mmCIF file of C-alpha atoms in Angstrom:
data_model
loop_
_atom_site.group_PDB
_atom_site.id
_atom_site.type_symbol
_atom_site.label_atom_id
_atom_site.label_comp_id
_atom_site.label_asym_id
_atom_site.label_seq_id
_atom_site.Cartn_x
_atom_site.Cartn_y
_atom_site.Cartn_z
ATOM 1 C CA UNK A 1 11.589 -9.519 14.694
ATOM 2 C CA UNK A 2 11.506 -10.424 11.010
ATOM 3 C CA UNK A 3 8.245 -8.528 10.401
ATOM 4 C CA UNK A 4 6.402 -9.738 7.299
ATOM 5 C CA UNK A 5 8.247 -12.378 5.267
ATOM 6 C CA UNK A 6 7.233 -13.280 1.721
ATOM 7 C CA UNK A 7 8.526 -16.158 -0.373
ATOM 8 C CA UNK A 8 9.527 -16.563 -3.113
ATOM 9 C CA UNK A 9 10.964 -13.202 -4.217
ATOM 10 C CA UNK A 10 10.613 -14.068 -7.907
ATOM 11 C CA UNK A 11 8.568 -16.647 -9.791
ATOM 12 C CA UNK A 12 7.915 -17.460 -13.440
ATOM 13 C CA UNK A 13 4.877 -19.581 -14.293
ATOM 14 C CA UNK A 14 3.379 -20.892 -17.480
ATOM 15 C CA UNK A 15 -0.274 -20.187 -18.197
ATOM 16 C CA UNK A 16 -2.462 -22.703 -16.395
ATOM 17 C CA UNK A 17 0.036 -23.612 -13.685
ATOM 18 C CA UNK A 18 -0.847 -23.156 -10.031
ATOM 19 C CA UNK A 19 1.290 -21.968 -7.169
ATOM 20 C CA UNK A 20 1.173 -20.610 -3.632
ATOM 21 C CA UNK A 21 2.750 -17.366 -2.490
ATOM 22 C CA UNK A 22 3.757 -17.619 1.136
ATOM 23 C CA UNK A 23 3.371 -14.883 3.748
ATOM 24 C CA UNK A 24 4.274 -15.066 7.428
ATOM 25 C CA UNK A 25 4.370 -12.415 10.149
ATOM 26 C CA UNK A 26 5.812 -12.602 13.659
ATOM 27 C CA UNK A 27 4.130 -9.518 15.146
ATOM 28 C CA UNK A 28 0.964 -11.306 16.330
ATOM 29 C CA UNK A 29 -1.113 -9.135 14.012
ATOM 30 C CA UNK A 30 -4.762 -10.078 13.599
ATOM 31 C CA UNK A 31 -5.245 -8.390 10.221
ATOM 32 C CA UNK A 32 -3.452 -9.671 7.121
ATOM 33 C CA UNK A 33 -3.977 -8.813 3.479
ATOM 34 C CA UNK A 34 -2.689 -9.343 -0.041
ATOM 35 C CA UNK A 35 -2.208 -6.569 -2.597
ATOM 36 C CA UNK A 36 -1.048 -6.508 -6.161
ATOM 37 C CA UNK A 37 0.840 -3.583 -7.640
ATOM 38 C CA UNK A 38 0.543 -2.845 -11.334
ATOM 39 C CA UNK A 39 1.900 0.187 -13.230
ATOM 40 C CA UNK A 40 -0.532 3.112 -13.059
ATOM 41 C CA UNK A 41 -2.926 1.176 -10.815
ATOM 42 C CA UNK A 42 -1.389 1.585 -7.390
ATOM 43 C CA UNK A 43 -1.978 -1.144 -4.823
ATOM 44 C CA UNK A 44 -5.185 -3.129 -5.162
ATOM 45 C CA UNK A 45 -6.548 -5.389 -2.444
ATOM 46 C CA UNK A 46 -6.976 -9.043 -3.422
ATOM 47 C CA UNK A 47 -8.069 -10.777 -0.191
ATOM 48 C CA UNK A 48 -7.849 -10.044 3.495
ATOM 49 C CA UNK A 49 -8.297 -11.726 6.871
ATOM 50 C CA UNK A 50 -9.285 -10.219 10.222
ATOM 51 C CA UNK A 51 -8.187 -13.281 12.173
ATOM 52 C CA UNK A 52 -7.495 -17.011 11.996
ATOM 53 C CA UNK A 53 -10.292 -18.802 10.183
ATOM 54 C CA UNK A 54 -11.793 -15.618 8.712
ATOM 55 C CA UNK A 55 -11.119 -14.393 5.168
ATOM 56 C CA UNK A 56 -12.898 -12.071 2.768
ATOM 57 C CA UNK A 57 -12.577 -10.712 -0.746
ATOM 58 C CA UNK A 58 -11.037 -7.417 -1.693
ATOM 59 C CA UNK A 59 -11.193 -5.442 -4.928
ATOM 60 C CA UNK A 60 -9.670 -7.981 -7.310
ATOM 61 C CA UNK A 61 -10.202 -11.510 -5.894
ATOM 62 C CA UNK A 62 -10.865 -13.489 -9.089
ATOM 63 C CA UNK A 63 -8.326 -16.226 -9.757
ATOM 64 C CA UNK A 64 -6.968 -16.230 -6.207
ATOM 65 C CA UNK A 65 -7.728 -18.212 -3.053
ATOM 66 C CA UNK A 66 -6.623 -17.651 0.529
ATOM 67 C CA UNK A 67 -6.876 -19.401 3.861
ATOM 68 C CA UNK A 68 -5.871 -18.409 7.393
ATOM 69 C CA UNK A 69 -5.331 -21.438 9.604
ATOM 70 C CA UNK A 70 -2.953 -19.652 12.000
ATOM 71 C CA UNK A 71 -2.438 -16.048 13.092
ATOM 72 C CA UNK A 72 1.051 -16.050 11.553
ATOM 73 C CA UNK A 73 0.461 -17.370 8.028
ATOM 74 C CA UNK A 74 -1.654 -16.131 5.142
ATOM 75 C CA UNK A 75 -0.834 -17.928 1.856
ATOM 76 C CA UNK A 76 -2.181 -16.761 -1.494
ATOM 77 C CA UNK A 77 -2.993 -19.447 -4.065
ATOM 78 C CA UNK A 78 -3.156 -18.911 -7.806
ATOM 79 C CA UNK A 79 -5.452 -21.607 -9.105
ATOM 80 C CA UNK A 80 -4.680 -21.456 -12.838
ATOM 81 C CA UNK A 81 -2.198 -18.709 -13.678
ATOM 82 C CA UNK A 82 -2.999 -16.250 -16.465
ATOM 83 C CA UNK A 83 -0.798 -13.561 -18.061
ATOM 84 C CA UNK A 84 -3.083 -10.939 -16.474
ATOM 85 C CA UNK A 85 -1.775 -12.083 -13.090
ATOM 86 C CA UNK A 86 1.730 -10.911 -13.935
ATOM 87 C CA UNK A 87 2.335 -8.407 -11.156
ATOM 88 C CA UNK A 88 4.166 -7.671 -7.950
ATOM 89 C CA UNK A 89 2.364 -9.104 -4.945
ATOM 90 C CA UNK A 90 2.618 -7.665 -1.447
ATOM 91 C CA UNK A 91 1.471 -9.183 1.797
ATOM 92 C CA UNK A 92 0.703 -6.785 4.650
ATOM 93 C CA UNK A 93 -0.366 -7.037 8.271
ATOM 94 C CA UNK A 94 -1.514 -4.784 11.094
ATOM 95 C CA UNK A 95 -3.023 -4.985 14.581
ATOM 96 C CA UNK A 96 -6.451 -4.261 13.146
ATOM 97 C CA UNK A 97 -8.167 -3.200 9.945
ATOM 98 C CA UNK A 98 -8.615 0.436 9.050
ATOM 99 C CA UNK A 99 -6.701 3.155 10.837
ATOM 100 C CA UNK A 100 -3.684 1.094 11.872
ATOM 101 C CA UNK A 101 -0.705 1.425 9.512
ATOM 102 C CA UNK A 102 0.085 -1.681 7.512
ATOM 103 C CA UNK A 103 3.441 -3.451 7.649
ATOM 104 C CA UNK A 104 4.381 -4.782 4.218
ATOM 105 C CA UNK A 105 6.601 -7.614 3.090
ATOM 106 C CA UNK A 106 9.156 -7.040 0.330
ATOM 107 C CA UNK A 107 6.988 -8.508 -2.378
ATOM 108 C CA UNK A 108 6.938 -11.377 -4.861
ATOM 109 C CA UNK A 109 7.464 -10.528 -8.530
ATOM 110 C CA UNK A 110 5.407 -12.974 -10.575
ATOM 111 C CA UNK A 111 5.602 -13.390 -14.339
ATOM 112 C CA UNK A 112 3.100 -15.586 -16.176
ATOM 113 C CA UNK A 113 4.040 -16.513 -19.750
ATOM 114 C CA UNK B 1 -13.896 3.941 -9.989
ATOM 115 C CA UNK B 2 -10.664 5.345 -8.570
ATOM 116 C CA UNK B 3 -11.611 6.768 -5.165
ATOM 117 C CA UNK B 4 -8.080 7.978 -4.406
ATOM 118 C CA UNK B 5 -6.099 9.654 -7.174
ATOM 119 C CA UNK B 6 -2.546 10.846 -7.474
ATOM 120 C CA UNK B 7 -2.554 12.709 -10.739
ATOM 121 C CA UNK B 8 1.192 13.262 -11.020
ATOM 122 C CA UNK B 9 3.013 10.032 -11.906
ATOM 123 C CA UNK B 10 6.372 11.701 -11.265
ATOM 124 C CA UNK B 11 7.970 14.732 -9.660
ATOM 125 C CA UNK B 12 11.522 16.003 -9.794
ATOM 126 C CA UNK B 13 12.861 18.374 -7.098
ATOM 127 C CA UNK B 14 16.249 19.841 -6.330
ATOM 128 C CA UNK B 15 17.951 18.781 -3.118
ATOM 129 C CA UNK B 16 17.219 21.186 -0.277
ATOM 130 C CA UNK B 17 13.988 22.502 -1.823
ATOM 131 C CA UNK B 18 10.422 21.611 -0.860
ATOM 132 C CA UNK B 19 8.704 18.571 -2.362
ATOM 133 C CA UNK B 20 4.912 18.686 -2.537
ATOM 134 C CA UNK B 21 3.006 15.513 -3.403
ATOM 135 C CA UNK B 22 -0.712 15.737 -4.001
ATOM 136 C CA UNK B 23 -3.629 13.368 -3.593
ATOM 137 C CA UNK B 24 -7.356 13.785 -4.306
ATOM 138 C CA UNK B 25 -10.221 11.615 -3.134
ATOM 139 C CA UNK B 26 -13.874 11.301 -4.046
ATOM 140 C CA UNK B 27 -15.411 9.552 -1.033
ATOM 141 C CA UNK B 28 -16.432 12.150 1.562
ATOM 142 C CA UNK B 29 -16.823 9.360 4.150
ATOM 143 C CA UNK B 30 -13.066 8.759 4.322
ATOM 144 C CA UNK B 31 -11.905 9.760 7.804
ATOM 145 C CA UNK B 32 -8.265 8.711 7.959
ATOM 146 C CA UNK B 33 -5.462 9.220 5.477
ATOM 147 C CA UNK B 34 -1.964 7.796 5.276
ATOM 148 C CA UNK B 35 1.183 8.226 3.202
ATOM 149 C CA UNK B 36 3.514 5.340 2.390
ATOM 150 C CA UNK B 37 6.971 5.453 0.867
ATOM 151 C CA UNK B 38 8.349 2.696 -1.342
ATOM 152 C CA UNK B 39 11.910 2.030 -2.461
ATOM 153 C CA UNK B 40 12.617 -0.344 -5.394
ATOM 154 C CA UNK B 41 12.516 -4.052 -4.512
ATOM 155 C CA UNK B 42 11.057 -3.279 -1.074
ATOM 156 C CA UNK B 43 7.561 -3.129 0.338
ATOM 157 C CA UNK B 44 5.877 0.190 1.135
ATOM 158 C CA UNK B 45 6.612 1.632 4.571
ATOM 159 C CA UNK B 46 4.315 3.870 6.584
ATOM 160 C CA UNK B 47 5.371 7.515 6.643
ATOM 161 C CA UNK B 48 2.723 9.739 8.209
ATOM 162 C CA UNK B 49 -1.035 9.872 8.724
ATOM 163 C CA UNK B 50 -3.818 12.341 9.479
ATOM 164 C CA UNK B 51 -7.300 12.051 10.884
ATOM 165 C CA UNK B 52 -10.168 13.952 9.275
ATOM 166 C CA UNK B 53 -10.630 15.947 12.490
ATOM 167 C CA UNK B 54 -7.284 17.652 11.821
ATOM 168 C CA UNK B 55 -6.038 19.719 8.911
ATOM 169 C CA UNK B 56 -2.315 19.310 9.508
ATOM 170 C CA UNK B 57 0.092 16.793 10.987
ATOM 171 C CA UNK B 58 3.865 17.139 11.230
ATOM 172 C CA UNK B 59 6.645 14.657 11.779
ATOM 173 C CA UNK B 60 10.110 16.095 11.359
ATOM 174 C CA UNK B 61 10.646 17.079 7.723
ATOM 175 C CA UNK B 62 7.262 15.651 6.716
ATOM 176 C CA UNK B 63 3.938 17.494 6.968
ATOM 177 C CA UNK B 64 0.585 16.314 5.693
ATOM 178 C CA UNK B 65 -2.179 18.826 4.991
ATOM 179 C CA UNK B 66 -5.843 17.899 4.624
ATOM 180 C CA UNK B 67 -8.432 20.092 2.901
ATOM 181 C CA UNK B 68 -11.750 18.319 3.439
ATOM 182 C CA UNK B 69 -13.845 20.767 1.464
ATOM 183 C CA UNK B 70 -11.642 20.215 -1.592
ATOM 184 C CA UNK B 71 -11.177 16.495 -0.814
ATOM 185 C CA UNK B 72 -7.458 17.017 -1.199
ATOM 186 C CA UNK B 73 -4.399 16.125 0.812
ATOM 187 C CA UNK B 74 -0.767 16.914 0.267
ATOM 188 C CA UNK B 75 2.563 15.766 1.653
ATOM 189 C CA UNK B 76 5.298 18.368 2.088
ATOM 190 C CA UNK B 77 8.924 17.349 2.513
ATOM 191 C CA UNK B 78 11.259 20.112 3.659
ATOM 192 C CA UNK B 79 14.140 20.106 2.972
ATOM 193 C CA UNK B 80 14.221 17.362 0.370
ATOM 194 C CA UNK B 81 17.119 14.931 0.577
ATOM 195 C CA UNK B 82 18.463 12.357 -1.919
ATOM 196 C CA UNK B 83 17.191 9.533 0.331
ATOM 197 C CA UNK B 84 13.651 10.830 -0.213
ATOM 198 C CA UNK B 85 13.761 9.593 -3.816
ATOM 199 C CA UNK B 86 11.077 6.897 -3.842
ATOM 200 C CA UNK B 87 7.499 6.208 -4.888
ATOM 201 C CA UNK B 88 4.918 7.738 -2.549
ATOM 202 C CA UNK B 89 1.420 6.327 -2.152
ATOM 203 C CA UNK B 90 -1.452 8.045 -0.425
ATOM 204 C CA UNK B 91 -4.198 5.893 1.060
ATOM 205 C CA UNK B 92 -7.562 6.491 2.686
ATOM 206 C CA UNK B 93 -9.989 4.564 4.840
ATOM 207 C CA UNK B 94 -13.357 4.962 6.481
ATOM 208 C CA UNK B 95 -13.664 3.668 10.031
ATOM 209 C CA UNK B 96 -12.492 0.050 10.125
ATOM 210 C CA UNK B 97 -12.892 -0.454 6.405
ATOM 211 C CA UNK B 98 -10.242 -1.410 3.889
ATOM 212 C CA UNK B 99 -7.463 0.944 2.826
ATOM 213 C CA UNK B 100 -7.790 2.395 -0.669
ATOM 214 C CA UNK B 101 -4.525 3.406 -2.332
ATOM 215 C CA UNK B 102 -3.684 5.960 -4.988
ATOM 216 C CA UNK B 103 -1.583 5.122 -8.040
ATOM 217 C CA UNK B 104 1.650 6.501 -6.588
ATOM 218 C CA UNK B 105 3.992 9.378 -7.449
ATOM 219 C CA UNK B 106 7.667 8.776 -8.177
ATOM 220 C CA UNK B 107 9.732 11.489 -6.480
ATOM 221 C CA UNK B 108 13.285 12.117 -7.677
ATOM 222 C CA UNK B 109 15.548 14.417 -5.684
ATOM 223 C CA UNK B 110 18.331 15.866 -7.803
ATOM 224 C CA UNK B 111 21.662 16.879 -6.217
#
């Protein structure tokens, strides 16, 4: 069991570039989510999905897109990178939303110059 | 509006002593609370949780206390060990809603 796998581990983008952060889980979890971690802000929810074909916005969705075509994969797309999107991004999954503990990937550190 | 707050960005404790990490919340509808631990360059990992119908939950060296009237929870680690040095996040949820995280507290255990 690999758990939650995120790629890449590090990425540097120029302002205006686009990219996709990959997230895959092998635990057959229905719920998947993306968080960003910034100093002094904790973990903030960007987007989430309660199952294949269903996605919804979290706290800070602007500038990001997601899709969920399979149970296993939940990619996060940055449409036009901005310096404010410099952050550490975590993908997480669980059996269901709410009271089930989340399993996190090891994160992607993104720098936008 | 920060619904879950960890007001101490850092805490330093001597090895073998008790570590107490605190967390306050504003939403009285929260009914489930969790603590996560995070090492550098890794994702957070689940540590312990408590339902609002309880006021205490223990798991080995870790105990979480919930004071609903004060909207306050705390994590006690006894005895503290060097491997406990990490960032600790508290989180809260209401029913099947989204988890809301605090800002985190960096715990350093000194030998």
